[in-house]
PDB file of C-alpha atoms in Angstrom:
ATOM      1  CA  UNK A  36     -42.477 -63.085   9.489  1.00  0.00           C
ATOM      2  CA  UNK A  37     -42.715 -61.917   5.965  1.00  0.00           C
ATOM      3  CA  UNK A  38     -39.107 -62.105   4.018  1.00  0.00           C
ATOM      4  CA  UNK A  39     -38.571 -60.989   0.392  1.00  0.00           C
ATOM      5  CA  UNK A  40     -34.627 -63.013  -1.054  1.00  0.00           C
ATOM      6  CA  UNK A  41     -32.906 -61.244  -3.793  1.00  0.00           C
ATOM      7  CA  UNK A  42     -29.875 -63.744  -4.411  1.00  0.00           C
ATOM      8  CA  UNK A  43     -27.809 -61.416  -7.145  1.00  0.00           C
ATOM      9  CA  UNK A  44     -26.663 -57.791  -5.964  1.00  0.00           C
ATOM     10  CA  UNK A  45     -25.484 -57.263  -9.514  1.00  0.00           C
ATOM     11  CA  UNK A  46     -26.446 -58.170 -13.052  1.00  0.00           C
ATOM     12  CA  UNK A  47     -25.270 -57.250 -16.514  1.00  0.00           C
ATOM     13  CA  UNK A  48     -27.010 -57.713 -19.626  1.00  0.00           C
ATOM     14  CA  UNK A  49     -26.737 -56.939 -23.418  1.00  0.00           C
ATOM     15  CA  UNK A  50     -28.473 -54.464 -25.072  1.00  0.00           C
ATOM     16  CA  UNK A  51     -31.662 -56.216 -26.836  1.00  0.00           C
ATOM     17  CA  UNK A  52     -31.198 -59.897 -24.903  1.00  0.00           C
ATOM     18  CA  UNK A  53     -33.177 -61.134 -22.336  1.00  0.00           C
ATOM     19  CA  UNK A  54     -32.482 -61.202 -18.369  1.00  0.00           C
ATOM     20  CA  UNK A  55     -34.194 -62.703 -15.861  1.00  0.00           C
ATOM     21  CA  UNK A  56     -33.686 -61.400 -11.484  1.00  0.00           C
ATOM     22  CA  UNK A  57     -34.565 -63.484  -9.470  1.00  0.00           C
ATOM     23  CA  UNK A  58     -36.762 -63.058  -6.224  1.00  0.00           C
ATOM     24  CA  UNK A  59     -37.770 -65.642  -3.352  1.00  0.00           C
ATOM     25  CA  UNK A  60     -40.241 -64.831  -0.553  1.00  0.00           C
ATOM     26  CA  UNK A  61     -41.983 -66.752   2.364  1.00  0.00           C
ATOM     27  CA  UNK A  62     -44.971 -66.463   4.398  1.00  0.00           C
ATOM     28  CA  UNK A  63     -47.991 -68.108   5.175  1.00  0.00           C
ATOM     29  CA  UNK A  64     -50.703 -66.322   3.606  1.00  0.00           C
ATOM     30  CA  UNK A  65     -52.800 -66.737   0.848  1.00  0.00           C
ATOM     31  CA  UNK A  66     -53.778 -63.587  -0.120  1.00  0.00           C
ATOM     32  CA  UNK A  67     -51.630 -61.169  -0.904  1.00  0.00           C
ATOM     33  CA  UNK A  68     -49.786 -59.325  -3.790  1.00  0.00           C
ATOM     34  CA  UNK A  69     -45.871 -59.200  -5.699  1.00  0.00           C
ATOM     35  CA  UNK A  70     -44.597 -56.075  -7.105  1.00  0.00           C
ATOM     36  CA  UNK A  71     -41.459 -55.007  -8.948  1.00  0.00           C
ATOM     37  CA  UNK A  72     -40.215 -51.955  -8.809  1.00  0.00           C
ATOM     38  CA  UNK A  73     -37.604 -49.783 -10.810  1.00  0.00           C
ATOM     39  CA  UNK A  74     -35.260 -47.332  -9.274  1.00  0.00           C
ATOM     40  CA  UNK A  75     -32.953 -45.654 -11.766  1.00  0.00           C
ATOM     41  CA  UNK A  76     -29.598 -43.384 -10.511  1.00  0.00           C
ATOM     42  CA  UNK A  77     -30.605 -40.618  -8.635  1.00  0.00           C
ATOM     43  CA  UNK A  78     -34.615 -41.079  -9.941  1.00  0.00           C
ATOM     44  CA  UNK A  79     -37.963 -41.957  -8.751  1.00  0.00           C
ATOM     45  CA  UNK A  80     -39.016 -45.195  -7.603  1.00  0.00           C
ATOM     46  CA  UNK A  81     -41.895 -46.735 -10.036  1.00  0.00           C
ATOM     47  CA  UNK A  82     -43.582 -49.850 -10.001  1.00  0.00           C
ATOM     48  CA  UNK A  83     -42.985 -52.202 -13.155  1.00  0.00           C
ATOM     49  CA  UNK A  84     -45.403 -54.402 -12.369  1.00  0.00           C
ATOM     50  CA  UNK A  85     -47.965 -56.100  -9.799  1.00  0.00           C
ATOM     51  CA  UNK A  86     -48.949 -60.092  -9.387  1.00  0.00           C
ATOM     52  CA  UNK A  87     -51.814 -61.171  -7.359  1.00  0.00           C
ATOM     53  CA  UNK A  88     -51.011 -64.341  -5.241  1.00  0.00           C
ATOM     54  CA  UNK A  89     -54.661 -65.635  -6.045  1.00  0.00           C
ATOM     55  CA  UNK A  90     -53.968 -65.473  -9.947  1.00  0.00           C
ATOM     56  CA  UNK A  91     -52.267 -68.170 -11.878  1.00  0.00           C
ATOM     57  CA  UNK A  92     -51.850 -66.339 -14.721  1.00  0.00           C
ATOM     58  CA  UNK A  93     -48.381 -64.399 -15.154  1.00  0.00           C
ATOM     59  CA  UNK A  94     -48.228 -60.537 -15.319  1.00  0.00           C
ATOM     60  CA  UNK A  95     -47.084 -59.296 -18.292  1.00  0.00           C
ATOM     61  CA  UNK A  96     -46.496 -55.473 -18.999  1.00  0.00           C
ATOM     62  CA  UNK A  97     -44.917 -54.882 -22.552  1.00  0.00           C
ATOM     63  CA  UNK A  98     -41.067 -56.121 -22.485  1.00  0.00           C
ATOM     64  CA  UNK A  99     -41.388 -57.399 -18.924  1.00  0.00           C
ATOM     65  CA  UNK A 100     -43.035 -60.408 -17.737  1.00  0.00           C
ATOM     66  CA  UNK A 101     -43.117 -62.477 -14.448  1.00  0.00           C
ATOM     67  CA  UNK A 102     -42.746 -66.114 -13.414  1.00  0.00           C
ATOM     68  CA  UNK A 103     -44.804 -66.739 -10.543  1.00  0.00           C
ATOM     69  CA  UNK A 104     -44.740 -69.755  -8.732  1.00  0.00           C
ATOM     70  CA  UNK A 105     -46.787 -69.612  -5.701  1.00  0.00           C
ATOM     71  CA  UNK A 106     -46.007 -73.517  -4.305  1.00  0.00           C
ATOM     72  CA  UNK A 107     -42.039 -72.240  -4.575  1.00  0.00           C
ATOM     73  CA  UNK A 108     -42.708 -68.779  -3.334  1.00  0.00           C
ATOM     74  CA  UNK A 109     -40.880 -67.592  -5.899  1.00  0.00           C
ATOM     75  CA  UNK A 110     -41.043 -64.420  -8.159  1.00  0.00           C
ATOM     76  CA  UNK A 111     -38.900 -64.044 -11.209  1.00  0.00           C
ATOM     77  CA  UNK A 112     -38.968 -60.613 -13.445  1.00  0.00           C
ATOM     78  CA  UNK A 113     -38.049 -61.402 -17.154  1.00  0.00           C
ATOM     79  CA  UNK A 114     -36.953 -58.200 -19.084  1.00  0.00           C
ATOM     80  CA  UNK A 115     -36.647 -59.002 -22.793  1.00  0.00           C
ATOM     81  CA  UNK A 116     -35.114 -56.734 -25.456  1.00  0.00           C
ATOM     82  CA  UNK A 117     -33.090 -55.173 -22.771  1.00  0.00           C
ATOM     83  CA  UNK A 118     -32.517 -50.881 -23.491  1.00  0.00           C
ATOM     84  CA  UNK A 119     -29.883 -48.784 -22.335  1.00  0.00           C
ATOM     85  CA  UNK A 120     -32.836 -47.243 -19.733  1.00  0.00           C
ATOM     86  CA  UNK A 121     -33.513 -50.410 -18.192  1.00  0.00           C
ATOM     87  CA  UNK A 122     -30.465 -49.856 -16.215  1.00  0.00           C
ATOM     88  CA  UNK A 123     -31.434 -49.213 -12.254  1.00  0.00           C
ATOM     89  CA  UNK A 124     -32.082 -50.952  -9.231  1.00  0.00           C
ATOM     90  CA  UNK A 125     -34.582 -53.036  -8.907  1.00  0.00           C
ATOM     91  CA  UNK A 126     -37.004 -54.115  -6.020  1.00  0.00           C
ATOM     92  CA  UNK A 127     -39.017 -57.113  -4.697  1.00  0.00           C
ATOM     93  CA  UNK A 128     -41.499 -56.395  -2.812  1.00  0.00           C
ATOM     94  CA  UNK A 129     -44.726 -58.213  -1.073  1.00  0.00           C
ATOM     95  CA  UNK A 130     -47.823 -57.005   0.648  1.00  0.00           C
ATOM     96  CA  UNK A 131     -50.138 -58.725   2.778  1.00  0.00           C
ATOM     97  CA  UNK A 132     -53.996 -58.529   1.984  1.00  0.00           C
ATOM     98  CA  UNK A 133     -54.650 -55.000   2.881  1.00  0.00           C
ATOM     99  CA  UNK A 134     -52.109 -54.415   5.512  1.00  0.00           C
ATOM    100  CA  UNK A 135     -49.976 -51.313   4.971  1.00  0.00           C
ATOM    101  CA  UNK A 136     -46.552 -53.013   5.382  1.00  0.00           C
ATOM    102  CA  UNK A 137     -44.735 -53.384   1.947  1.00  0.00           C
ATOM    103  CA  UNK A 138     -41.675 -55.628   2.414  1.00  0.00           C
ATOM    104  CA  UNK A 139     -38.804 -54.710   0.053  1.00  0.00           C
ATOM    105  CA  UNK A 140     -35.901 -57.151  -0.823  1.00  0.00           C
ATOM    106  CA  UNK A 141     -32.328 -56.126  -1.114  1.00  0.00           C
ATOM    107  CA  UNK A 142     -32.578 -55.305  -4.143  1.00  0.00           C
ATOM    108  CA  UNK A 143     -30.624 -56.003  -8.045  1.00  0.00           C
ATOM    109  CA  UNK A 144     -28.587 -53.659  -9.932  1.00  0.00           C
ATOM    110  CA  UNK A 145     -29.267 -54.293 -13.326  1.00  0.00           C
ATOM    111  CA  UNK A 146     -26.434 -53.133 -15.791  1.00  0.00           C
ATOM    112  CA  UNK A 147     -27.183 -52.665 -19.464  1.00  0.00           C
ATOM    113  CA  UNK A 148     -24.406 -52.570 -21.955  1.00  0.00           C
ATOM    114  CA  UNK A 149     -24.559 -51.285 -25.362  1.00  0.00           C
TER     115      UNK A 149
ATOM    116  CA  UNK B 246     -52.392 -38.484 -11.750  1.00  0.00           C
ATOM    117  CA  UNK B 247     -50.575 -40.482 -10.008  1.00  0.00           C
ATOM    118  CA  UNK B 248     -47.763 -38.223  -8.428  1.00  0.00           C
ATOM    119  CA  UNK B 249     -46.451 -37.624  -5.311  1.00  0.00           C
ATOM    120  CA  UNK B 250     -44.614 -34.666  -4.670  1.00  0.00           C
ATOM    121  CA  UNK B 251     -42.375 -33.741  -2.374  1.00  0.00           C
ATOM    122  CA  UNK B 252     -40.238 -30.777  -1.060  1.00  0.00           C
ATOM    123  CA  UNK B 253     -37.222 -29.749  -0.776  1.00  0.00           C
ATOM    124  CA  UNK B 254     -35.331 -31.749  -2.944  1.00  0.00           C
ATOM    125  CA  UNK B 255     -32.357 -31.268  -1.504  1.00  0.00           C
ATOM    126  CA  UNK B 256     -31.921 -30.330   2.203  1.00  0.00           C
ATOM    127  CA  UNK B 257     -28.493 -29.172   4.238  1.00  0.00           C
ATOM    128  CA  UNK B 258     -28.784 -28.888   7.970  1.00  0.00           C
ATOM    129  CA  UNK B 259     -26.267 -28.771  11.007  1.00  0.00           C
ATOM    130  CA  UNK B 260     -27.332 -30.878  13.807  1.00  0.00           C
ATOM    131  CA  UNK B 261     -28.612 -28.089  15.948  1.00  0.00           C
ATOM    132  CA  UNK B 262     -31.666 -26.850  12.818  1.00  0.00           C
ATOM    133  CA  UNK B 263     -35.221 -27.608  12.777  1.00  0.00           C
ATOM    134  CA  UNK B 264     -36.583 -28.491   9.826  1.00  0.00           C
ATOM    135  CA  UNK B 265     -39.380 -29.990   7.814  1.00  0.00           C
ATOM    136  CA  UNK B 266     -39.953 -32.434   4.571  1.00  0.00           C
ATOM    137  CA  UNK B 267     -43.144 -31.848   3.141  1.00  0.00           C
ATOM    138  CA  UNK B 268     -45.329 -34.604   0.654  1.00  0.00           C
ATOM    139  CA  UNK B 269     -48.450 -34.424  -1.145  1.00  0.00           C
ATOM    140  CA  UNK B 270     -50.637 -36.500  -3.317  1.00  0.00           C
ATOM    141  CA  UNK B 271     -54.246 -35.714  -4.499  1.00  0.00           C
ATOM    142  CA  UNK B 272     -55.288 -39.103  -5.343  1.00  0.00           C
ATOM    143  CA  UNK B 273     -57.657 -39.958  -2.753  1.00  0.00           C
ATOM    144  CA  UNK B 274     -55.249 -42.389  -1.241  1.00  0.00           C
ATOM    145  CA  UNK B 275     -55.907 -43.002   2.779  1.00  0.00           C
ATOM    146  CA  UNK B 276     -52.171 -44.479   3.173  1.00  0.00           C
ATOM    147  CA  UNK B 277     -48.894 -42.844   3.479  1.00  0.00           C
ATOM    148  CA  UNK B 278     -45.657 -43.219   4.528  1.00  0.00           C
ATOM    149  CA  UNK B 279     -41.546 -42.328   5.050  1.00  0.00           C
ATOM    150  CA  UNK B 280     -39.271 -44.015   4.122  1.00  0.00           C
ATOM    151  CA  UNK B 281     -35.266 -43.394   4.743  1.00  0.00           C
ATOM    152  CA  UNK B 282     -33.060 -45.179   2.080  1.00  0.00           C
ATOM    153  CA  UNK B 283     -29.375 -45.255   1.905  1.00  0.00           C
ATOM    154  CA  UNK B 284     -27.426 -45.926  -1.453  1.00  0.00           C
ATOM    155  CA  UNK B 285     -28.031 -49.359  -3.047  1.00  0.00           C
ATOM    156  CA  UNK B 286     -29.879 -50.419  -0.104  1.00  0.00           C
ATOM    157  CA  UNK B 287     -34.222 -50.720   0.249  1.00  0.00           C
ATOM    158  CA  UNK B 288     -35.959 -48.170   1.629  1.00  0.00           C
ATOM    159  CA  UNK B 289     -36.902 -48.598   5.273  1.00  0.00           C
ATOM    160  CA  UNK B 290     -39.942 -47.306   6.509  1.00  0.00           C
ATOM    161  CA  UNK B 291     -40.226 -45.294   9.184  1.00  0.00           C
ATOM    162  CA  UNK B 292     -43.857 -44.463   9.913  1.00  0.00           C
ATOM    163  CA  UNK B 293     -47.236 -45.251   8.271  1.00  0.00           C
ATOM    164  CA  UNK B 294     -50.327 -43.350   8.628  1.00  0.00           C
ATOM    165  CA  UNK B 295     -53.594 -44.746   7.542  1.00  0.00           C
ATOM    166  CA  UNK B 296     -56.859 -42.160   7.693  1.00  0.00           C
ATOM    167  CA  UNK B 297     -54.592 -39.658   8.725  1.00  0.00           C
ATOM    168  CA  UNK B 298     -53.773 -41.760  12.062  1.00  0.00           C
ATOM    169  CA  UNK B 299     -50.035 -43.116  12.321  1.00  0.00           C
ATOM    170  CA  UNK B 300     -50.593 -46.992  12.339  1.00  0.00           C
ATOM    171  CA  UNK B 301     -47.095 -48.042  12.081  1.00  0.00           C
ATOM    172  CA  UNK B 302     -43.355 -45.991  13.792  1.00  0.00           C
ATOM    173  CA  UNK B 303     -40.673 -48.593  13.505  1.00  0.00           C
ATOM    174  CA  UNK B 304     -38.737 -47.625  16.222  1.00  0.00           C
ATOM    175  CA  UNK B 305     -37.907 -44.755  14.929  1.00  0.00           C
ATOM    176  CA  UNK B 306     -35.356 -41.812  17.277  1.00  0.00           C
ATOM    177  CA  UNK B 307     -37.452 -38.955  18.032  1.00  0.00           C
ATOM    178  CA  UNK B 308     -35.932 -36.664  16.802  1.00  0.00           C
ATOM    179  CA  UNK B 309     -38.080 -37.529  13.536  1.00  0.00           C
ATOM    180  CA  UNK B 310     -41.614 -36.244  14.105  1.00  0.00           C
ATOM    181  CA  UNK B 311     -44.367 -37.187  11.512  1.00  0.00           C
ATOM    182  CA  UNK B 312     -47.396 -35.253  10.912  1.00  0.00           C
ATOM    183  CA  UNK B 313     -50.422 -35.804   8.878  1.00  0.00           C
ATOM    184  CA  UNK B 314     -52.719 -32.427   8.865  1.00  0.00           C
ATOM    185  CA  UNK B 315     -55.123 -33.771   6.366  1.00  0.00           C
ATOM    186  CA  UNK B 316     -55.506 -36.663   3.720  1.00  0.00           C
ATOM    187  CA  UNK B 317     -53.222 -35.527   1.141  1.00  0.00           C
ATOM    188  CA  UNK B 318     -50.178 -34.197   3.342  1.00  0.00           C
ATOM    189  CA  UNK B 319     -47.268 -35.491   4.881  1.00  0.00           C
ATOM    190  CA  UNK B 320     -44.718 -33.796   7.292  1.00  0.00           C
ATOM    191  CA  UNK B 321     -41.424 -35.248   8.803  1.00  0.00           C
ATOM    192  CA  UNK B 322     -40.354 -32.448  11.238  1.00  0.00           C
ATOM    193  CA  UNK B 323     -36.642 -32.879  11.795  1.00  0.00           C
ATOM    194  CA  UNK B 324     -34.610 -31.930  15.147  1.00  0.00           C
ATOM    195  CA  UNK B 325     -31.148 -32.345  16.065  1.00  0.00           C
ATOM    196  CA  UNK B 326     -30.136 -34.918  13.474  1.00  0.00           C
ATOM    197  CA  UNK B 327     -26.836 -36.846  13.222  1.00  0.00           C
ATOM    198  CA  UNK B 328     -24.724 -37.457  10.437  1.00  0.00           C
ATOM    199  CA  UNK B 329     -25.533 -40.743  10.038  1.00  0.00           C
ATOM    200  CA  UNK B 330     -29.262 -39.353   9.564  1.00  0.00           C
ATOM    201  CA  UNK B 331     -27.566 -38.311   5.993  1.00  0.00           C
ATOM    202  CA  UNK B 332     -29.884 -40.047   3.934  1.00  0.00           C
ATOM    203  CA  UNK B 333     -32.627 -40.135   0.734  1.00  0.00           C
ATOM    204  CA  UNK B 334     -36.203 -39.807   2.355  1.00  0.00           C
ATOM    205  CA  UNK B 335     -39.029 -40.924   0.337  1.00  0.00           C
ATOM    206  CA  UNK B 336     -42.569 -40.376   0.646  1.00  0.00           C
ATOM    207  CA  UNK B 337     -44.982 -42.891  -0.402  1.00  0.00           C
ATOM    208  CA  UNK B 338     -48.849 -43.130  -0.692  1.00  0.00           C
ATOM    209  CA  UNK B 339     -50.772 -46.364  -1.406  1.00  0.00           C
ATOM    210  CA  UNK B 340     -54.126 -47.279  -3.246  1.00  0.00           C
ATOM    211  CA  UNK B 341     -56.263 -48.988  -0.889  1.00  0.00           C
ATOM    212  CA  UNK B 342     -58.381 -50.317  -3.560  1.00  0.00           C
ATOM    213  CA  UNK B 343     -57.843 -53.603  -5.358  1.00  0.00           C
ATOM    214  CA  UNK B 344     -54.643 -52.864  -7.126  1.00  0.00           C
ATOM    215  CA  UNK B 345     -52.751 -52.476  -3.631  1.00  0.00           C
ATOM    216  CA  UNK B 346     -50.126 -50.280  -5.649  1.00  0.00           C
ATOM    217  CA  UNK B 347     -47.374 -47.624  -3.977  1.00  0.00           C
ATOM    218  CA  UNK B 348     -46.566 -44.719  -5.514  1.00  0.00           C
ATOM    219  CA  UNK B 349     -43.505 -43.287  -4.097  1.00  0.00           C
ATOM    220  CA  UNK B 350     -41.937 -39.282  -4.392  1.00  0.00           C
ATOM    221  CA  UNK B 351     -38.707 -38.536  -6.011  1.00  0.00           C
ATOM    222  CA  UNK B 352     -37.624 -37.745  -2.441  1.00  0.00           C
ATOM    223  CA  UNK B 353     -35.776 -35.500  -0.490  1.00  0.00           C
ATOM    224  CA  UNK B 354     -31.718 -35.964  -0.007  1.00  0.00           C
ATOM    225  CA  UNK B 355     -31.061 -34.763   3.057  1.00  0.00           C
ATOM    226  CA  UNK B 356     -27.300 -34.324   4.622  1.00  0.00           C
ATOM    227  CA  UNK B 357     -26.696 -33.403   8.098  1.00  0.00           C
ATOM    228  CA  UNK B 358     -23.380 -31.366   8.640  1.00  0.00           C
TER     229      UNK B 358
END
């Protein structure tokens, strides 16, 4: 069965330093996909960004980045330059192939102080 | 475009009302689904429906009824909730193409008197 690990409920970061949440997952496919995704209080859900297990190379959208280590099965999100509106929840999640079940972790909250 | 909508935003019903959440996308995508998510927690999804045919109910109590009438719509009839049915209910619609992405709603909060 398809798990997604987020070890820290809650993290807190300085305004314009780096943070890294962490995010561990196991199955035994090969092909399928990573995402992140970004709920702030009392908003929308939107994806931060995508990995595909079958690419080496690290996403990378703007301030946030990935560390994607496929033999560890794990899936770190880096967030440098940290902003106040960085603050929300945040979401592992993994997909298998084509298969319509998106597996969420438990999720971070990410605090940002100014 | 890449925006699901849905409707109401806010919903209050007693246990003994009928009613219905309503989504909607228009970007072509074949898969959709509802979530329920409670504060701080993941969503959980409740039902998936691929080409308009439900694919996936996780167990869920019947008195949630989905409904797909065409491609681009989304119903969860509601009947006879609880109060522990007091929840955030997201919609969510998926690109079946290579980027694999979801695309969720801003959701309905729902709370059951």
């Amino acid at each position: 069965a398809q798990t997604v690990t987020q070890s820290q409920p809650e993290m807190s970061v300085q305004e314009a330093e780096t943070v890294t949440l962490s995010c561990t997952y196991d199955t035994s496919e090969s092909d399928y996909y990573l995402f992140w995704y970004k709920q702030p209080p009392s908003r929308q859900m939107i994806l931060v960004i995508r990995q595909e297990a079958y690419k080496q190379q690290n996403a990378t959208e703007n301030r946030f980045s990935v560390n994607f280590q496929k033999a560890a099965k794990s899936f770190s999100l880096k967030i440098s330059d940290s902003q106040l509106g960085d603050a929300a929840m945040y979401f592992c999640a993994y997909r298998r192939g084509n298969f319509n079940k998106f597996y969420f972790g438990s999720g971070t909250k990410l605090n940002v102080k100014p | 475009d890449t925006e699901v909508t849905q409707t109401p935003k806010h919903l209050v019903m007693g246990m003994t009302n009928k009613k219905s959440l309503k989504c909607e996308q228009h970007m072509g995508h074949r898969a959709m689904y509802w979530y329920k998510q409670k504060a701080k927690k993941p969503p959980e999804l409740m039902f998936v429906y691929s080409y308009e045919k439900l694919s996936i109910n996780e167990s869920v109590p019947s008195r949630f009824s989905p409904e797909c009438p065409n491609s681009s719509l989304l119903n969860l009839h509601l009947h006879a909730l609880q109060p522990e049915d007091s929840a955030l209910y997201l919609c969510a619609s998926t690109d079946t193409g290579s980027k694999n992405i979801q695309y969720f709603g801003a959701g309905t909060r729902l709370s059951v008197l």
